[in-house]
Amino acid sequence: MSFNEINVIYNQGQPNQVHALKDVSGTIREGEFISIIGPSGCGKSTLLHTLDGLIRPVSGSVSINGRPIESPGGEKAMVFQDFALMPWHTVFQNVAFGLRLAGKNNKDVKDHVMHYIRMVGLDGFEHKYPHQLSGGMKQRVGIARAFAVEPKILLMDEPFSAIDEQTREIMQEEVLKMLQHEKKTVIFITHSIDEAVFLSNRVFLMSVRPGRIIDDLTIDIPYPRTLETKLLPEYQEYKSIIWNHLKGEVTRQYQKGEA
């Protein structure tokens, strides 16, 4: 995937116009895990939604293997921070939703859905409804639903922000284990420095609004990573680099009166 000179302006030409993204460019190689981190309001989610095709930039381009991205779907799937499950559907029905839309037959759907339900550790919960699940379990359903449509690219918008810290750390490890078996390209939005370092091959560091990618940090720590990885001195060094970046950008926000 590549994106070049993206500009996104909300309410263009109106008194309340907001220049959300300015001349944003980057390249994401197949199989990479990319995290995007920056101060609040810098346009992280706007960038993710633009890469998905949900938002059309006023200028610039997004493409996969040279083909322009103009709408969601196809080779991409989104995992949302608020789970986005249908409360009237069971776990099985939620995971199967995208496959049903694609017109898959019942046998293929059943085998496929149960494979991913087992993969996220929810075997035995397939007939439960979202209100019967914990926050972590709901997010597992959202991840299984995204994997089930077999996208090449997973777009994850702060998927662990609504769950407790202990569950969050477990989910980080489990996602990495899943990705070892299911080779995907992942673009991941987070506010967590720890999460960005633990999961990523590279981290895009964004500026205050209008958002720009002002650094591209390679996390040179081999996979597989475990919670013990967080004790490595180089791990702490990467966290310090990102923290210093965020501290500088938040200071700029205060100076501009936008924080």
mmCIF file of C-alpha atoms in Angstrom:
data_model
loop_
_atom_site.group_PDB
_atom_site.id
_atom_site.type_symbol
_atom_site.label_atom_id
_atom_site.label_comp_id
_atom_site.label_asym_id
_atom_site.label_seq_id
_atom_site.Cartn_x
_atom_site.Cartn_y
_atom_site.Cartn_z
ATOM 1 C CA MET A 1 0.000 0.000 0.000
ATOM 2 C CA SER A 2 1.184 3.512 -0.728
ATOM 3 C CA PHE A 3 -0.264 6.952 -0.149
ATOM 4 C CA ASN A 4 1.019 10.167 -1.607
ATOM 5 C CA GLU A 5 0.487 13.816 -0.668
ATOM 6 C CA ILE A 6 -2.873 13.172 1.053
ATOM 7 C CA ASN A 7 -4.804 16.266 2.116
ATOM 8 C CA VAL A 8 -8.070 15.963 4.047
ATOM 9 C CA ILE A 9 -10.078 19.080 4.826
ATOM 10 C CA TYR A 10 -13.357 18.934 6.724
ATOM 11 C CA ASN A 11 -16.028 21.556 5.924
ATOM 12 C CA GLN A 12 -13.899 22.909 3.108
ATOM 13 C CA GLY A 13 -14.654 26.537 2.310
ATOM 14 C CA GLN A 14 -16.728 27.012 5.471
ATOM 15 C CA PRO A 15 -15.827 29.217 8.470
ATOM 16 C CA ASN A 16 -15.325 26.056 10.557
ATOM 17 C CA GLN A 17 -12.981 24.454 8.008
ATOM 18 C CA VAL A 18 -10.460 22.010 9.546
ATOM 19 C CA HIS A 19 -7.320 20.921 7.719
ATOM 20 C CA ALA A 20 -7.004 17.435 9.228
ATOM 21 C CA LEU A 21 -4.172 15.952 7.133
ATOM 22 C CA LYS A 22 -1.538 17.828 5.159
ATOM 23 C CA ASP A 23 0.656 16.300 2.447
ATOM 24 C CA VAL A 24 0.797 12.879 4.129
ATOM 25 C CA SER A 25 2.856 10.277 2.279
ATOM 26 C CA GLY A 26 4.092 6.798 3.089
ATOM 27 C CA THR A 27 4.612 3.236 1.927
ATOM 28 C CA ILE A 28 3.578 0.071 3.765
ATOM 29 C CA ARG A 29 5.114 -3.207 2.639
ATOM 30 C CA GLU A 30 3.195 -6.471 2.520
ATOM 31 C CA GLY A 31 3.206 -8.270 5.882
ATOM 32 C CA GLU A 32 4.302 -5.251 7.932
ATOM 33 C CA PHE A 33 2.733 -4.186 11.215
ATOM 34 C CA ILE A 34 2.592 -0.397 11.198
ATOM 35 C CA SER A 35 1.432 1.631 14.194
ATOM 36 C CA ILE A 36 0.406 5.271 13.891
ATOM 37 C CA ILE A 37 0.838 7.381 17.000
ATOM 38 C CA GLY A 38 0.575 11.095 17.697
ATOM 39 C CA PRO A 39 -1.082 13.663 19.953
ATOM 40 C CA SER A 40 -4.863 13.720 20.359
ATOM 41 C CA GLY A 41 -6.634 15.295 17.400
ATOM 42 C CA CYS A 42 -3.699 14.922 15.009
ATOM 43 C CA GLY A 43 -5.688 12.959 12.425
ATOM 44 C CA LYS A 44 -4.701 9.346 13.146
ATOM 45 C CA SER A 45 -8.207 7.956 12.647
ATOM 46 C CA THR A 46 -8.759 10.270 9.689
ATOM 47 C CA LEU A 47 -5.672 8.787 8.048
ATOM 48 C CA LEU A 48 -6.837 5.233 8.762
ATOM 49 C CA HIS A 49 -10.296 5.906 7.328
ATOM 50 C CA THR A 50 -8.732 7.520 4.268
ATOM 51 C CA LEU A 51 -6.571 4.434 3.704
ATOM 52 C CA ASP A 52 -9.727 2.322 3.987
ATOM 53 C CA GLY A 53 -11.585 4.450 1.435
ATOM 54 C CA LEU A 54 -14.173 5.724 3.930
ATOM 55 C CA ILE A 55 -12.868 9.283 3.472
ATOM 56 C CA ARG A 56 -11.917 10.763 0.107
ATOM 57 C CA PRO A 57 -8.994 13.190 0.309
ATOM 58 C CA VAL A 58 -9.338 16.564 -1.383
ATOM 59 C CA SER A 59 -5.995 15.837 -3.021
ATOM 60 C CA GLY A 60 -3.446 13.049 -3.084
ATOM 61 C CA SER A 61 -3.845 9.346 -3.705
ATOM 62 C CA VAL A 62 -4.012 5.948 -1.976
ATOM 63 C CA SER A 63 -3.291 2.713 -3.811
ATOM 64 C CA ILE A 64 -2.627 -1.004 -3.373
ATOM 65 C CA ASN A 65 -0.217 -2.434 -5.949
ATOM 66 C CA GLY A 66 -0.878 0.580 -8.127
ATOM 67 C CA ARG A 67 -4.676 0.284 -7.973
ATOM 68 C CA PRO A 68 -6.456 3.319 -6.480
ATOM 69 C CA ILE A 69 -8.469 2.830 -3.292
ATOM 70 C CA GLU A 70 -11.836 4.496 -3.672
ATOM 71 C CA SER A 71 -14.071 2.585 -1.232
ATOM 72 C CA PRO A 72 -13.964 0.202 1.761
ATOM 73 C CA GLY A 73 -14.020 -3.561 1.432
ATOM 74 C CA GLY A 74 -12.221 -5.854 -0.940
ATOM 75 C CA GLU A 75 -8.723 -6.489 0.352
ATOM 76 C CA LYS A 76 -9.241 -4.562 3.606
ATOM 77 C CA ALA A 77 -11.113 -5.070 6.873
ATOM 78 C CA MET A 78 -11.586 -2.725 9.837
ATOM 79 C CA VAL A 79 -11.488 -3.501 13.566
ATOM 80 C CA PHE A 80 -13.098 -0.719 15.618
ATOM 81 C CA GLN A 81 -12.352 0.426 19.166
ATOM 82 C CA ASP A 82 -15.999 0.184 20.271
ATOM 83 C CA PHE A 83 -16.399 -3.457 19.109
ATOM 84 C CA ALA A 84 -19.173 -2.504 16.607
ATOM 85 C CA LEU A 85 -21.000 -5.791 17.150
ATOM 86 C CA MET A 86 -24.678 -6.267 16.313
ATOM 87 C CA PRO A 87 -26.341 -6.923 19.672
ATOM 88 C CA TRP A 88 -29.184 -8.973 18.160
ATOM 89 C CA HIS A 89 -26.693 -11.409 16.593
ATOM 90 C CA THR A 90 -24.805 -14.213 18.307
ATOM 91 C CA VAL A 91 -21.007 -14.494 18.264
ATOM 92 C CA PHE A 92 -21.296 -16.881 15.308
ATOM 93 C CA GLN A 93 -23.629 -14.557 13.407
ATOM 94 C CA ASN A 94 -21.409 -11.527 14.026
ATOM 95 C CA VAL A 95 -18.298 -13.322 12.783
ATOM 96 C CA ALA A 96 -20.217 -14.680 9.778
ATOM 97 C CA PHE A 97 -21.668 -11.310 8.769
ATOM 98 C CA GLY A 98 -19.107 -10.374 6.106
ATOM 99 C CA LEU A 99 -19.144 -13.864 4.628
ATOM 100 C CA ARG A 100 -22.938 -13.801 4.354
ATOM 101 C CA LEU A 101 -22.732 -10.480 2.526
ATOM 102 C CA ALA A 102 -20.244 -12.069 0.134
ATOM 103 C CA GLY A 103 -22.762 -14.827 -0.645
ATOM 104 C CA LYS A 104 -20.795 -17.763 0.779
ATOM 105 C CA ASN A 105 -22.711 -21.044 1.141
ATOM 106 C CA ASN A 106 -23.742 -22.325 4.568
ATOM 107 C CA LYS A 107 -21.148 -25.093 4.862
ATOM 108 C CA ASP A 108 -18.252 -22.818 3.910
ATOM 109 C CA VAL A 109 -19.499 -20.191 6.340
ATOM 110 C CA LYS A 110 -19.812 -22.638 9.236
ATOM 111 C CA ASP A 111 -16.364 -24.173 8.792
ATOM 112 C CA HIS A 112 -14.723 -20.809 8.219
ATOM 113 C CA VAL A 113 -16.402 -19.030 11.106
ATOM 114 C CA MET A 114 -15.706 -21.798 13.605
ATOM 115 C CA HIS A 115 -12.028 -21.793 12.587
ATOM 116 C CA TYR A 116 -11.687 -18.128 13.555
ATOM 117 C CA ILE A 117 -13.844 -18.434 16.666
ATOM 118 C CA ARG A 118 -11.447 -21.139 17.872
ATOM 119 C CA MET A 119 -8.457 -19.044 16.876
ATOM 120 C CA VAL A 120 -9.535 -16.196 19.180
ATOM 121 C CA GLY A 121 -10.328 -18.608 22.034
ATOM 122 C CA LEU A 122 -14.127 -18.353 21.960
ATOM 123 C CA ASP A 123 -14.979 -21.961 21.169
ATOM 124 C CA GLY A 124 -18.131 -22.735 23.182
ATOM 125 C CA PHE A 125 -19.326 -19.111 23.088
ATOM 126 C CA GLU A 126 -20.555 -19.098 19.487
ATOM 127 C CA HIS A 127 -24.241 -19.001 20.554
ATOM 128 C CA LYS A 128 -23.787 -16.218 23.117
ATOM 129 C CA TYR A 129 -24.914 -12.645 22.496
ATOM 130 C CA PRO A 130 -22.667 -9.581 22.948
ATOM 131 C CA HIS A 131 -24.337 -8.586 26.245
ATOM 132 C CA GLN A 132 -23.231 -11.946 27.661
ATOM 133 C CA LEU A 133 -19.545 -11.285 26.917
ATOM 134 C CA SER A 134 -16.791 -9.325 28.647
ATOM 135 C CA GLY A 135 -15.121 -6.399 26.875
ATOM 136 C CA GLY A 136 -12.126 -8.511 25.933
ATOM 137 C CA MET A 137 -14.344 -11.230 24.520
ATOM 138 C CA LYS A 138 -16.290 -8.701 22.457
ATOM 139 C CA GLN A 139 -13.060 -7.432 20.956
ATOM 140 C CA ARG A 140 -12.046 -11.014 20.127
ATOM 141 C CA VAL A 141 -15.304 -11.316 18.176
ATOM 142 C CA GLY A 142 -14.472 -8.139 16.255
ATOM 143 C CA ILE A 143 -11.010 -9.475 15.426
ATOM 144 C CA ALA A 144 -12.406 -12.864 14.350
ATOM 145 C CA ARG A 145 -14.951 -11.115 12.113
ATOM 146 C CA ALA A 146 -12.184 -9.134 10.419
ATOM 147 C CA PHE A 147 -9.963 -12.198 9.919
ATOM 148 C CA ALA A 148 -12.884 -14.271 8.612
ATOM 149 C CA VAL A 149 -13.232 -12.284 5.395
ATOM 150 C CA GLU A 150 -9.533 -13.004 4.750
ATOM 151 C CA PRO A 151 -8.376 -9.479 3.983
ATOM 152 C CA LYS A 152 -4.824 -8.744 2.965
ATOM 153 C CA ILE A 153 -4.846 -5.580 5.077
ATOM 154 C CA LEU A 154 -6.233 -5.174 8.609
ATOM 155 C CA LEU A 155 -7.026 -1.633 9.714
ATOM 156 C CA MET A 156 -7.276 -1.447 13.512
ATOM 157 C CA ASP A 157 -8.557 1.748 15.150
ATOM 158 C CA GLU A 158 -7.465 1.643 18.814
ATOM 159 C CA PRO A 159 -8.961 -1.844 19.171
ATOM 160 C CA PHE A 160 -7.814 -2.405 22.762
ATOM 161 C CA SER A 161 -8.592 1.016 24.240
ATOM 162 C CA ALA A 162 -11.943 -0.066 25.739
ATOM 163 C CA ILE A 163 -10.577 -3.047 27.688
ATOM 164 C CA ASP A 164 -8.667 -3.270 30.963
ATOM 165 C CA GLU A 165 -4.866 -3.189 31.062
ATOM 166 C CA GLN A 166 -4.372 -6.859 31.930
ATOM 167 C CA THR A 167 -6.660 -8.047 29.122
ATOM 168 C CA ARG A 168 -5.017 -5.552 26.784
ATOM 169 C CA GLU A 169 -1.574 -7.087 27.310
ATOM 170 C CA ILE A 170 -2.934 -10.584 26.749
ATOM 171 C CA MET A 171 -4.687 -9.456 23.561
ATOM 172 C CA GLN A 172 -1.462 -7.912 22.246
ATOM 173 C CA GLU A 173 0.332 -11.248 22.564
ATOM 174 C CA GLU A 174 -2.576 -13.152 21.042
ATOM 175 C CA VAL A 175 -2.812 -10.856 18.018
ATOM 176 C CA LEU A 176 0.887 -11.358 17.323
ATOM 177 C CA LYS A 177 0.434 -15.138 17.569
ATOM 178 C CA MET A 178 -2.493 -14.999 15.141
ATOM 179 C CA LEU A 179 -0.453 -12.954 12.695
ATOM 180 C CA GLN A 180 2.286 -15.580 12.702
ATOM 181 C CA HIS A 181 -0.253 -18.011 11.223
ATOM 182 C CA GLU A 182 -2.334 -15.569 9.179
ATOM 183 C CA LYS A 183 0.058 -13.341 7.290
ATOM 184 C CA LYS A 184 -1.551 -9.905 7.157
ATOM 185 C CA THR A 185 -0.502 -6.328 6.670
ATOM 186 C CA VAL A 186 -1.689 -4.364 9.725
ATOM 187 C CA ILE A 187 -2.181 -0.614 10.141
ATOM 188 C CA PHE A 188 -2.832 0.070 13.806
ATOM 189 C CA ILE A 189 -3.918 3.278 15.554
ATOM 190 C CA THR A 190 -2.963 3.653 19.201
ATOM 191 C CA HIS A 191 -2.356 6.215 21.933
ATOM 192 C CA SER A 192 -0.211 3.710 23.819
ATOM 193 C CA ILE A 193 3.559 4.011 23.384
ATOM 194 C CA ASP A 194 4.029 0.568 24.922
ATOM 195 C CA GLU A 195 1.556 -0.987 22.495
ATOM 196 C CA ALA A 196 3.180 0.655 19.470
ATOM 197 C CA VAL A 197 6.661 -0.619 20.366
ATOM 198 C CA PHE A 198 5.489 -4.117 21.308
ATOM 199 C CA LEU A 199 3.470 -4.812 18.161
ATOM 200 C CA SER A 200 5.130 -2.936 15.335
ATOM 201 C CA ASN A 201 7.758 -3.300 12.657
ATOM 202 C CA ARG A 202 7.570 0.457 12.173
ATOM 203 C CA VAL A 203 5.856 3.363 13.896
ATOM 204 C CA PHE A 204 4.646 6.446 12.028
ATOM 205 C CA LEU A 205 4.962 9.480 14.309
ATOM 206 C CA MET A 206 2.466 12.228 13.528
ATOM 207 C CA SER A 207 2.526 15.960 14.146
ATOM 208 C CA VAL A 208 -0.163 18.155 15.641
ATOM 209 C CA ARG A 209 -2.989 19.162 13.295
ATOM 210 C CA PRO A 210 -2.796 19.470 10.383
ATOM 211 C CA GLY A 211 -1.448 15.962 10.743
ATOM 212 C CA ARG A 212 1.757 14.963 8.964
ATOM 213 C CA ILE A 213 4.017 11.937 9.320
ATOM 214 C CA ILE A 214 7.190 13.533 10.610
ATOM 215 C CA ASP A 215 9.150 10.392 11.454
ATOM 216 C CA ASP A 216 9.163 6.713 10.493
ATOM 217 C CA LEU A 217 10.692 4.704 13.344
ATOM 218 C CA THR A 218 11.825 1.107 12.713
ATOM 219 C CA ILE A 219 11.425 -1.168 15.752
ATOM 220 C CA ASP A 220 14.391 -3.487 15.335
ATOM 221 C CA ILE A 221 13.362 -6.170 17.848
ATOM 222 C CA PRO A 222 12.896 -9.683 16.440
ATOM 223 C CA TYR A 223 9.635 -11.604 16.537
ATOM 224 C CA PRO A 224 8.164 -13.565 18.228
ATOM 225 C CA ARG A 225 7.739 -11.049 21.047
ATOM 226 C CA THR A 226 6.451 -11.890 24.514
ATOM 227 C CA LEU A 227 5.790 -9.855 27.638
ATOM 228 C CA GLU A 228 9.443 -10.490 28.567
ATOM 229 C CA THR A 229 10.394 -8.454 25.479
ATOM 230 C CA LYS A 230 9.271 -5.364 27.377
ATOM 231 C CA LEU A 231 12.195 -5.810 29.786
ATOM 232 C CA LEU A 232 14.827 -5.382 27.060
ATOM 233 C CA PRO A 233 16.882 -2.151 27.230
ATOM 234 C CA GLU A 234 16.314 -1.456 23.518
ATOM 235 C CA TYR A 235 12.569 -1.717 24.125
ATOM 236 C CA GLN A 236 12.810 1.054 26.694
ATOM 237 C CA GLU A 237 14.926 3.134 24.307
ATOM 238 C CA TYR A 238 12.249 2.978 21.611
ATOM 239 C CA LYS A 239 9.604 4.001 24.164
ATOM 240 C CA SER A 240 11.768 6.974 25.141
ATOM 241 C CA ILE A 241 12.136 8.084 21.506
ATOM 242 C CA ILE A 242 8.362 8.031 20.990
ATOM 243 C CA TRP A 243 7.675 9.728 24.323
ATOM 244 C CA ASN A 244 10.056 12.577 23.480
ATOM 245 C CA HIS A 245 8.312 13.000 20.138
ATOM 246 C CA LEU A 246 4.858 13.109 21.741
ATOM 247 C CA LYS A 247 6.021 15.458 24.482
ATOM 248 C CA GLY A 248 7.318 17.887 21.877
ATOM 249 C CA GLU A 249 4.126 17.757 19.823
ATOM 250 C CA VAL A 250 1.845 18.173 22.849
ATOM 251 C CA THR A 251 3.939 21.179 23.906
ATOM 252 C CA ARG A 252 3.337 22.644 20.448
ATOM 253 C CA GLN A 253 -0.405 22.059 20.911
ATOM 254 C CA TYR A 254 -0.393 24.038 24.136
ATOM 255 C CA GLN A 255 1.588 26.831 22.534
ATOM 256 C CA LYS A 256 -0.976 26.981 19.715
ATOM 257 C CA GLY A 257 -3.815 26.930 22.268
ATOM 258 C CA GLU A 258 -5.306 23.708 20.840
ATOM 259 C CA ALA A 259 -4.764 21.266 23.728
#
